[in-house]
Every structure is written in C-alpha cells, then in structure tokens.
Short mmCIF file of C-alpha atoms and ligand atoms in Angstrom, two decimals:
data_model
loop_
_atom_site.label_atom_id
_atom_site.label_comp_id
_atom_site.label_asym_id
_atom_site.label_seq_id
_atom_site.Cartn_x
_atom_site.Cartn_y
_atom_site.Cartn_z
CA MET S 1 -18.80 -8.77 6.54
CA GLU S 2 -21.23 -10.22 9.08
CA GLU S 3 -20.79 -7.00 11.22
CA ILE S 4 -21.31 -4.65 8.25
CA VAL S 5 -24.58 -6.89 7.19
CA LYS S 6 -25.82 -6.29 10.79
CA ALA S 7 -24.90 -2.60 10.82
CA LEU S 8 -26.92 -2.28 7.72
CA LYS S 9 -29.78 -4.07 9.09
CA GLU S 10 -29.91 -1.86 11.96
CA ALA S 11 -29.42 1.43 10.09
CA ASN S 12 -32.47 3.48 9.01
CA LYS S 13 -30.51 6.27 7.22
CA VAL S 14 -27.64 5.27 5.24
CA LEU S 15 -25.05 7.55 3.44
CA VAL S 16 -23.36 5.61 0.74
CA VAL S 17 -20.13 7.03 -0.06
CA GLY S 18 -17.66 6.47 -2.98
CA HIS S 19 -14.26 7.99 -4.09
CA ILE S 20 -12.93 11.09 -5.82
CA MET S 21 -12.40 10.52 -9.62
CA PRO S 22 -15.02 7.85 -9.48
CA ASP S 23 -14.63 4.90 -11.87
CA GLY S 24 -17.14 2.17 -12.81
CA ASP S 25 -16.71 -0.06 -10.00
CA ASP S 26 -17.16 2.68 -7.51
CA ILE S 27 -20.33 4.10 -9.10
CA SER S 28 -21.51 0.60 -9.46
CA SER S 29 -21.04 -0.25 -5.90
CA VAL S 30 -22.52 3.10 -4.60
CA LEU S 31 -25.51 2.73 -7.02
CA SER S 32 -26.15 -0.91 -6.21
CA MET S 33 -26.14 -0.19 -2.49
CA TYR S 34 -28.35 2.82 -2.93
CA THR S 35 -30.93 1.08 -5.12
CA ALA S 36 -31.09 -2.20 -2.95
CA LEU S 37 -31.34 -0.47 0.33
CA LYS S 38 -33.87 2.06 -0.76
CA ARG S 39 -36.16 -0.92 -2.07
CA MET S 40 -35.56 -2.42 1.57
CA GLY S 41 -37.37 0.93 2.96
CA LYS S 42 -34.26 2.65 4.24
CA GLU S 43 -33.59 6.31 3.65
CA VAL S 44 -30.30 6.40 1.38
CA MET S 45 -28.10 9.10 0.04
CA PRO S 46 -25.55 8.20 -2.61
CA ALA S 47 -22.58 10.46 -2.38
CA ILE S 48 -19.37 11.12 -4.18
CA ASP S 49 -17.51 14.35 -3.60
CA TRP S 50 -16.52 14.72 -7.40
CA ASN S 51 -18.02 15.30 -10.82
CA ILE S 52 -19.38 11.97 -12.29
CA PRO S 53 -17.84 11.28 -15.57
CA TRP S 54 -20.30 12.06 -18.49
CA ILE S 55 -20.37 8.41 -19.70
CA PHE S 56 -22.23 7.46 -16.75
CA GLU S 57 -24.88 9.93 -17.07
CA GLU S 58 -27.34 7.54 -18.98
CA LEU S 59 -27.78 5.55 -15.68
CA GLU S 60 -30.91 7.40 -14.08
CA GLU S 61 -29.66 7.08 -10.55
CA VAL S 62 -26.66 9.14 -11.35
CA LYS S 63 -28.65 12.21 -10.92
CA ASP S 64 -29.38 11.33 -7.32
CA ILE S 65 -25.67 11.20 -6.29
CA VAL S 66 -24.79 14.39 -4.04
CA ASP S 67 -21.23 15.97 -3.53
CA TYR S 68 -20.49 17.12 0.09
CA ASP S 69 -22.38 20.51 -0.62
CA GLY S 70 -25.42 18.64 -1.51
CA PHE S 71 -25.23 16.45 1.50
CA ILE S 72 -24.84 19.40 3.78
CA GLU S 73 -27.70 21.20 2.00
CA SER S 74 -30.13 18.39 2.27
CA GLY S 75 -29.80 18.21 6.02
CA PHE S 76 -29.66 14.33 5.91
CA LYS S 77 -28.55 12.93 9.38
CA PRO S 78 -27.33 9.46 8.55
CA ASP S 79 -26.93 6.91 11.27
CA LEU S 80 -24.42 4.91 9.10
CA MET S 81 -21.75 6.13 6.57
CA LEU S 82 -20.98 3.01 4.23
CA ILE S 83 -17.86 3.63 2.22
CA VAL S 84 -17.28 1.59 -0.98
CA ASP S 85 -14.20 1.06 -2.93
CA VAL S 86 -11.95 3.32 -0.80
CA SER S 87 -8.59 2.64 0.75
CA SER S 88 -7.89 5.90 2.86
CA PRO S 89 -9.92 8.67 3.91
CA ASP S 90 -8.35 11.33 1.68
CA ARG S 91 -9.99 9.29 -1.27
CA ILE S 92 -13.64 10.46 -0.07
CA GLY S 93 -12.86 14.21 -0.37
CA ARG S 94 -14.84 16.50 2.09
CA PHE S 95 -16.80 13.35 3.51
CA ALA S 96 -13.52 12.69 5.51
CA GLU S 97 -14.89 15.30 8.00
CA LEU S 98 -17.81 13.06 9.00
CA VAL S 99 -15.36 9.90 9.81
CA GLU S 100 -15.17 10.70 13.34
CA LYS S 101 -18.67 11.98 13.82
CA VAL S 102 -20.95 9.19 12.52
CA LYS S 103 -20.86 5.17 12.73
CA THR S 104 -18.57 4.21 9.67
CA ALA S 105 -18.14 0.95 7.74
CA VAL S 106 -16.08 0.28 4.64
CA VAL S 107 -16.11 -2.39 1.98
CA ASP S 108 -12.90 -2.58 -0.04
CA HIS S 109 -10.64 -4.49 -2.20
CA HIS S 110 -7.43 -2.38 -2.36
CA GLN S 111 -4.38 -4.03 -1.49
CA THR S 112 -3.09 -0.77 0.00
CA HIS S 113 -6.12 -0.36 2.27
CA GLN S 114 -5.35 1.73 5.53
CA LYS S 115 -8.08 0.88 8.30
CA PHE S 116 -10.03 4.19 8.94
CA THR S 117 -13.55 3.08 10.01
CA ASP S 118 -15.60 1.45 12.77
CA TYR S 119 -16.35 -1.67 10.80
CA SER S 120 -14.33 -2.76 7.72
CA TRP S 121 -14.55 -5.65 5.23
CA VAL S 122 -11.39 -5.56 3.19
CA ASP S 123 -10.49 -8.24 0.82
CA SER S 124 -7.97 -7.69 -2.07
CA THR S 125 -8.66 -11.15 -3.71
CA PHE S 126 -11.66 -9.52 -5.09
CA GLY S 127 -11.21 -8.03 -8.67
CA ALA S 128 -13.99 -5.60 -8.03
CA CYS S 129 -15.63 -4.19 -4.83
CA ALA S 130 -18.98 -4.87 -6.72
CA GLN S 131 -18.32 -8.45 -5.96
CA MET S 132 -18.10 -7.70 -2.12
CA VAL S 133 -21.43 -5.53 -2.67
CA LEU S 134 -22.99 -8.53 -4.28
CA ARG S 135 -22.32 -10.77 -1.39
CA ILE S 136 -23.62 -8.19 1.19
CA LEU S 137 -26.74 -7.61 -0.78
CA GLU S 138 -27.38 -11.48 -1.06
CA LYS S 139 -26.99 -11.75 2.88
CA LEU S 140 -29.71 -8.77 3.35
CA GLY S 141 -32.06 -10.69 0.83
CA ALA S 142 -32.05 -7.91 -1.96
CA GLU S 143 -34.19 -8.72 -4.84
CA TYR S 144 -32.48 -8.39 -7.84
CA ASP S 145 -34.13 -7.23 -11.20
CA GLU S 146 -32.56 -6.05 -14.58
CA LYS S 147 -31.79 -2.75 -13.20
CA LEU S 148 -29.98 -3.74 -10.08
CA ALA S 149 -28.16 -6.69 -11.78
CA THR S 150 -26.94 -4.36 -14.42
CA LEU S 151 -25.78 -1.82 -12.00
CA ASN S 152 -23.95 -4.32 -9.95
CA LEU S 153 -22.39 -6.16 -12.98
CA MET S 154 -21.03 -2.81 -14.26
CA GLY S 155 -18.47 -2.72 -11.39
CA ILE S 156 -17.25 -6.33 -12.06
CA LEU S 157 -16.95 -5.70 -15.94
CA THR S 158 -15.16 -2.37 -15.48
CA ASP S 159 -12.60 -3.29 -12.75
CA THR S 160 -11.71 -6.51 -14.78
CA GLY S 161 -11.28 -4.89 -18.00
CA PHE S 162 -14.55 -6.54 -19.20
CA LEU S 163 -13.13 -9.86 -17.64
CA ARG S 164 -9.87 -9.63 -19.51
CA TYR S 165 -7.38 -8.81 -16.62
CA PRO S 166 -5.63 -11.39 -14.49
CA ASN S 167 -7.97 -10.35 -11.62
CA ALA S 168 -10.83 -12.15 -13.93
CA ASP S 169 -10.77 -15.28 -11.92
CA VAL S 170 -13.39 -18.12 -11.87
CA ARG S 171 -15.17 -16.30 -9.12
CA ALA S 172 -15.41 -13.11 -11.07
CA PHE S 173 -16.96 -15.05 -14.16
CA LYS S 174 -19.45 -16.81 -11.85
CA ASP S 175 -20.59 -13.60 -10.13
CA ALA S 176 -21.00 -12.07 -13.66
CA THR S 177 -22.88 -14.99 -14.87
CA LYS S 178 -25.07 -14.88 -11.61
CA LEU S 179 -25.86 -11.09 -12.51
CA VAL S 180 -26.53 -11.72 -15.86
CA GLU S 181 -28.93 -14.65 -15.07
CA ARG S 182 -30.66 -12.25 -13.01
CA GLY S 183 -31.35 -9.66 -15.92
CA GLY S 184 -27.93 -7.91 -16.13
CA LYS S 185 -27.10 -6.58 -19.64
CA PRO S 186 -23.47 -6.60 -20.27
CA TYR S 187 -23.97 -5.21 -23.70
CA VAL S 188 -25.68 -1.93 -22.29
CA ILE S 189 -22.53 -1.51 -20.20
CA SER S 190 -20.08 -2.22 -23.00
CA ARG S 191 -21.85 0.14 -25.13
CA MET S 192 -22.00 2.89 -22.54
CA ILE S 193 -18.35 2.55 -21.43
CA LEU S 194 -16.44 1.33 -24.52
CA GLU S 195 -18.25 2.53 -27.54
CA ASN S 196 -19.40 5.96 -26.53
CA LYS S 197 -16.24 8.13 -27.41
CA ARG S 198 -16.09 11.77 -28.37
CA LEU S 199 -14.13 12.58 -31.42
CA GLU S 200 -12.46 15.05 -29.33
CA GLN S 201 -11.16 12.30 -27.14
CA PHE S 202 -9.49 10.60 -30.29
CA LYS S 203 -7.77 14.15 -31.14
CA LEU S 204 -6.46 14.41 -27.65
CA PHE S 205 -5.11 10.77 -27.66
CA SER S 206 -3.49 11.61 -30.82
CA GLU S 207 -1.43 14.23 -29.34
CA VAL S 208 -0.77 12.14 -26.38
CA LEU S 209 0.74 9.50 -29.11
CA ASP S 210 2.97 12.31 -30.42
CA LYS S 211 4.16 12.91 -27.02
CA MET S 212 4.68 9.40 -25.87
CA LYS S 213 8.07 8.07 -24.71
CA MET S 214 9.50 4.67 -24.03
CA GLU S 215 12.26 3.84 -21.50
CA ALA S 216 13.85 0.97 -19.87
CA ASP S 217 14.32 -0.89 -23.25
CA GLY S 218 10.70 -0.67 -24.00
CA LEU S 219 9.32 -1.77 -20.81
CA LEU S 220 7.94 1.39 -19.77
CA VAL S 221 5.81 3.71 -21.83
CA TYR S 222 4.40 7.16 -20.70
CA SER S 223 2.89 10.31 -21.83
CA TYR S 224 1.03 13.12 -20.40
CA ILE S 225 -1.55 15.69 -20.73
CA THR S 226 -1.45 19.26 -19.45
CA GLN S 227 -4.24 21.60 -18.69
CA GLU S 228 -3.50 23.54 -22.11
CA MET S 229 -3.85 20.21 -23.92
CA TYR S 230 -7.33 19.50 -22.32
CA LYS S 231 -8.47 23.01 -23.24
CA LYS S 232 -7.19 22.86 -26.78
CA HIS S 233 -9.01 19.73 -27.33
CA ASN S 234 -12.25 20.68 -25.59
CA CYS S 235 -11.47 17.75 -22.98
CA THR S 236 -11.55 17.19 -19.24
CA SER S 237 -9.93 14.21 -17.25
CA ASP S 238 -13.12 12.37 -17.83
CA ASP S 239 -12.17 11.80 -21.44
CA SER S 240 -8.67 10.53 -20.78
CA SER S 241 -9.05 7.82 -18.12
CA GLY S 242 -9.01 5.17 -20.70
CA PHE S 243 -5.80 6.18 -22.46
CA VAL S 244 -3.44 4.54 -19.99
CA SER S 245 -4.55 0.87 -20.72
CA GLU S 246 -4.36 1.67 -24.62
CA LEU S 247 -0.68 2.56 -23.92
CA ARG S 248 -0.17 -0.72 -21.83
CA SER S 249 -1.58 -2.58 -24.82
CA ILE S 250 1.61 -1.87 -26.89
CA ARG S 251 3.57 -5.08 -27.59
CA GLY S 252 6.38 -5.64 -24.83
CA VAL S 253 5.19 -2.90 -22.43
CA GLU S 254 5.23 -3.81 -18.78
CA VAL S 255 4.31 -0.50 -17.26
CA ALA S 256 2.43 2.50 -18.78
CA VAL S 257 1.85 5.63 -17.10
CA MET S 258 -0.29 8.76 -17.73
CA PHE S 259 0.56 11.92 -16.17
CA MET S 260 -2.64 14.07 -16.28
CA GLU S 261 -2.83 17.76 -14.95
CA VAL S 262 -6.69 17.31 -14.15
CA GLU S 263 -6.61 20.70 -12.50
CA PRO S 264 -4.01 23.46 -12.47
CA LYS S 265 -0.89 22.05 -10.90
CA HIS S 266 -2.87 18.85 -9.62
CA VAL S 267 -1.24 15.94 -11.42
CA HIS S 268 -2.91 12.66 -11.32
CA VAL S 269 -0.60 9.87 -12.01
CA SER S 270 -2.34 6.70 -13.47
CA MET S 271 -0.34 3.60 -13.97
CA ARG S 272 -0.95 0.09 -15.33
CA SER S 273 1.18 -3.04 -15.29
CA ARG S 274 0.76 -6.25 -17.61
CA GLU S 275 2.37 -9.21 -15.85
CA TRP S 276 4.81 -8.82 -13.03
CA PHE S 277 5.54 -5.28 -11.80
CA ASP S 278 3.87 -4.43 -8.40
CA LEU S 279 2.35 -1.20 -8.77
CA ALA S 280 0.45 -1.14 -5.57
CA GLU S 281 3.85 -0.86 -3.81
CA PHE S 282 5.39 1.67 -6.12
CA ALA S 283 2.34 3.75 -5.85
CA LYS S 284 2.55 3.88 -2.16
CA SER S 285 6.01 5.21 -2.38
CA ILE S 286 4.94 8.39 -4.27
CA GLY S 287 2.03 8.92 -1.89
CA GLY S 288 -0.76 6.98 -3.85
CA GLY S 289 -2.10 3.47 -3.88
CA GLY S 290 -4.13 0.84 -5.70
CA HIS S 291 -3.76 -2.73 -6.79
CA LYS S 292 -0.94 -4.77 -8.21
CA ARG S 293 -1.81 -4.03 -11.93
CA ALA S 294 -3.52 -0.74 -11.48
CA ALA S 295 -2.63 2.18 -9.29
CA GLY S 296 -2.59 5.87 -8.92
CA ALA S 297 -1.36 8.92 -7.00
CA SER S 298 -2.51 12.40 -7.10
CA ILE S 299 0.29 15.10 -6.54
CA GLU S 300 -0.52 18.73 -5.95
CA GLY S 301 1.64 21.86 -6.34
CA LYS S 302 3.84 20.52 -9.16
CA SER S 303 3.82 20.88 -12.82
CA VAL S 304 3.37 17.89 -15.21
CA GLN S 305 7.08 18.00 -16.05
CA GLU S 306 8.08 18.21 -12.51
CA VAL S 307 6.13 14.88 -11.54
CA ILE S 308 7.51 13.21 -14.75
CA ASP S 309 11.07 14.07 -13.49
CA MET S 310 10.21 12.69 -10.10
CA VAL S 311 8.46 9.57 -11.11
CA VAL S 312 9.99 8.19 -14.33
CA PRO S 313 13.74 7.78 -13.09
CA LYS S 314 12.23 5.92 -10.05
CA LEU S 315 10.14 3.61 -12.14
CA VAL S 316 13.09 2.98 -14.62
CA GLU S 317 15.28 1.97 -11.79
CA LYS S 318 12.68 -0.10 -10.06
CA LEU S 319 12.12 -2.02 -13.48
CA GLN S 320 15.70 -2.50 -14.21
CA GLN S 321 16.26 -3.85 -10.63
CA GLU S 322 13.26 -6.34 -11.01
CA VAL S 323 14.47 -7.37 -14.51
CA GLY S 324 17.88 -8.06 -12.99
CA VAL S 325 16.42 -10.35 -10.37
CA LYS S 326 14.14 -12.11 -12.86
P1 LIG X 401 -6.61 5.20 -11.85
O1 LIG X 401 -5.37 5.21 -12.55
O2 LIG X 401 -7.04 6.51 -11.39
O3 LIG X 401 -7.76 4.44 -12.57
O4 LIG X 401 -6.78 4.35 -10.54
C1 LIG X 401 -6.17 3.06 -10.56
C2 LIG X 401 -6.31 2.41 -9.21
O5 LIG X 401 -5.49 3.14 -8.17
C3 LIG X 401 -7.58 2.60 -8.56
O6 LIG X 401 -8.04 1.32 -7.85
C4 LIG X 401 -7.76 3.59 -7.45
O7 LIG X 401 -8.67 3.47 -6.67
C5 LIG X 401 -6.09 3.73 -7.26
N1 LIG X 401 -5.73 5.04 -7.02
C6 LIG X 401 -5.84 6.07 -8.05
N2 LIG X 401 -5.44 7.38 -7.38
C7 LIG X 401 -5.20 6.94 -6.17
C8 LIG X 401 -4.65 7.83 -5.06
N3 LIG X 401 -4.34 9.27 -5.35
N4 LIG X 401 -4.41 7.27 -3.75
C9 LIG X 401 -4.74 5.86 -3.65
N5 LIG X 401 -5.16 5.11 -4.59
C10 LIG X 401 -5.42 5.58 -5.84
MN1 LIG X 402 -12.32 2.41 -7.97
MN1 LIG X 403 -12.63 -0.92 -7.38
#
C-alpha cells in the first residue's frame, strides 16, 4: 500500500482503470480515485473498456469515464495507470495493451489475483475494493464531502450485498459508518441500485424462473438467458446482473448459477454460493475467477446450452463430493 501511495503522490497524470462488465464496487473505486485525485490537482482520467450499466448513469461522474477508444482519442499520456478491483489483465479489456508500456499499480481484493503490475496491493480479507481505496485516500489526505463519501460508500454496500453477506465484517461496518459520518448517503445508493427496476426486467426474470432447474437435491439452482430472450424483452446484460442472487435466496440452495449470453456466443457464467462452497476455486477451473461466495467466468465461442453442459455436471459432482466430506 505504501508503494502505491508513494507512486500516486509522485504521479501527475493518472489513468484509473476498472474492469469489464463493471459492478458497483468497481465504478465506486474508479470514481472515488478520480474525484479525490483530481481535487488534489492531478490530471486524472477514469477508464473502463465497457458500457457502464444504465443504473449508474445518475452519478454525474459516470459521463467522464472513457473506454479504450476514448482514451486513445484524448491523447492522454499517463505517468501511472492505477487499476482497481481487477484480478488479471484480461479483465481490463483493451487497456491490457498498456500494461507493458506505462508504470502500473493495482489495488485488488480478489482471492484469485494474478500479479501483473509493477506495484500491487492485494488483500482478499477486504469485502470491497472500495475499502482499500478509502485507506489510500486517507493516506493521501483526501478531503471527504457528501459526493466523495457517497461514491466511496457505494462500493462497500454493493460488494457486501448492502452489508448482508459474510464479507460484511466489523471492519466493513466501521468503514461504512465512517463514510456516512462524512456525508455518504446509503439511501441514495440503495434507491439507485435496488429500487430502480424496469418492468421489462421483471418479465425477463419471469422467463428465467420458468427455465430454472434444480440439481444435487436442491443444492444447485441454475437458469439461463439467450440473446433471443434479451431481445424479446428489450433487455441487455445490464438488466440481469442481479438475478443470480435472487436464485440463491431460495431456501436450501447452496450454489446459484446464471448463464447469460451477453453477446452472440459469449456466455457469462455468474455464480453465487451461500455458506460453504468455494466458488473462487471452481471458477478458476473453468477459466474465470472471483471470490469464495461470488465468482464468474466468460466463455466465448460456445452456445448457452454447450456451456451449461460443460459446467453443470462438474458443479454437481463437486457439490456431491463436498457433501460427502462434510
Ligand atoms: P459476477 O458474477 O459477474 O457479478 O462476478 C462475480 C465476481 O467474479 C466478481 O468479483 C468478478 O470480479 C469475478 N469475475 C466475474 N467474471 C470473471 C472472469 N471472467 N474472470 C475473473 N473473474 C471474474
Ligand atoms: Mn468488481
Ligand atoms: Mn470488488
């Protein structure tokens, strides 16, 4: 952490990069760094090589986020690329091309992190990357106001399921409290993320429930969305990111999986576990990564059914093995 703080102090032009398929923690981490470093007089560019899900558009800083094309067009020449909430270079899209060319630092909390930068601070005991961002910004002497506190708080709330998941430990509550004391507004975040659904999402989810299947004596639940289903309901992958945790909330379920054809023949496998199944390890075995209770993988060149046929029997076997051991 000290090295990253030093590198940030020395840098004048900072490119802050988040991951593809960005979530609340990632957008929070990118925008908190952006907002605070800019206030310190640095030139900062927030960057994510993916569309930002529409629910986040009410944050005014979101419009400043550039993708790789926007970065190239801007002519911005960073002296430091700070990467947040990212476990491997394939997760930053085309920004991976810069890794060998500029000084790089990463702040990450993934159990599956693979070192790829000059400086790295990786600690999987943090529930959210935003908690690590908070510590760096405090070290840099950032001044918090309502805006920065709310941006920073968003990451803690989203990655801990609004302080409900097992990663919501005392430290997460304390960090959240600190940010609320500094003006952070939890209700603004919960309204934006939890109570902001389009009717089309419910209709899509209804079809997802129709297609849902249980395996391994109810320990595993899964469903899927094809490109056709997204089109039929006028939805995109932004609309379905919350479905997997809804499936996990079914009584008795240990693992929930959503197979989502986010682009033609590009299937994102989104997985959540409740209490004991280690998804970080399982996700690695199918080419993805993540945390113990939330992990994912992106599989290209296969249909949804082909990916289901590859992943489900493997998961069932692993679950049954673990139950036998327990
Ligand atoms: P998701 O199911 O997409 O919400 O992702 C859950 C967790 O797994 C997040 O922490 C992601 O960073 C991680 N993750 C998702 N997809 C991948 C992937 N293709 N490779 C590595 N990690 C991933
Ligand atoms: Mn993330
Ligand atoms: Mn995260």
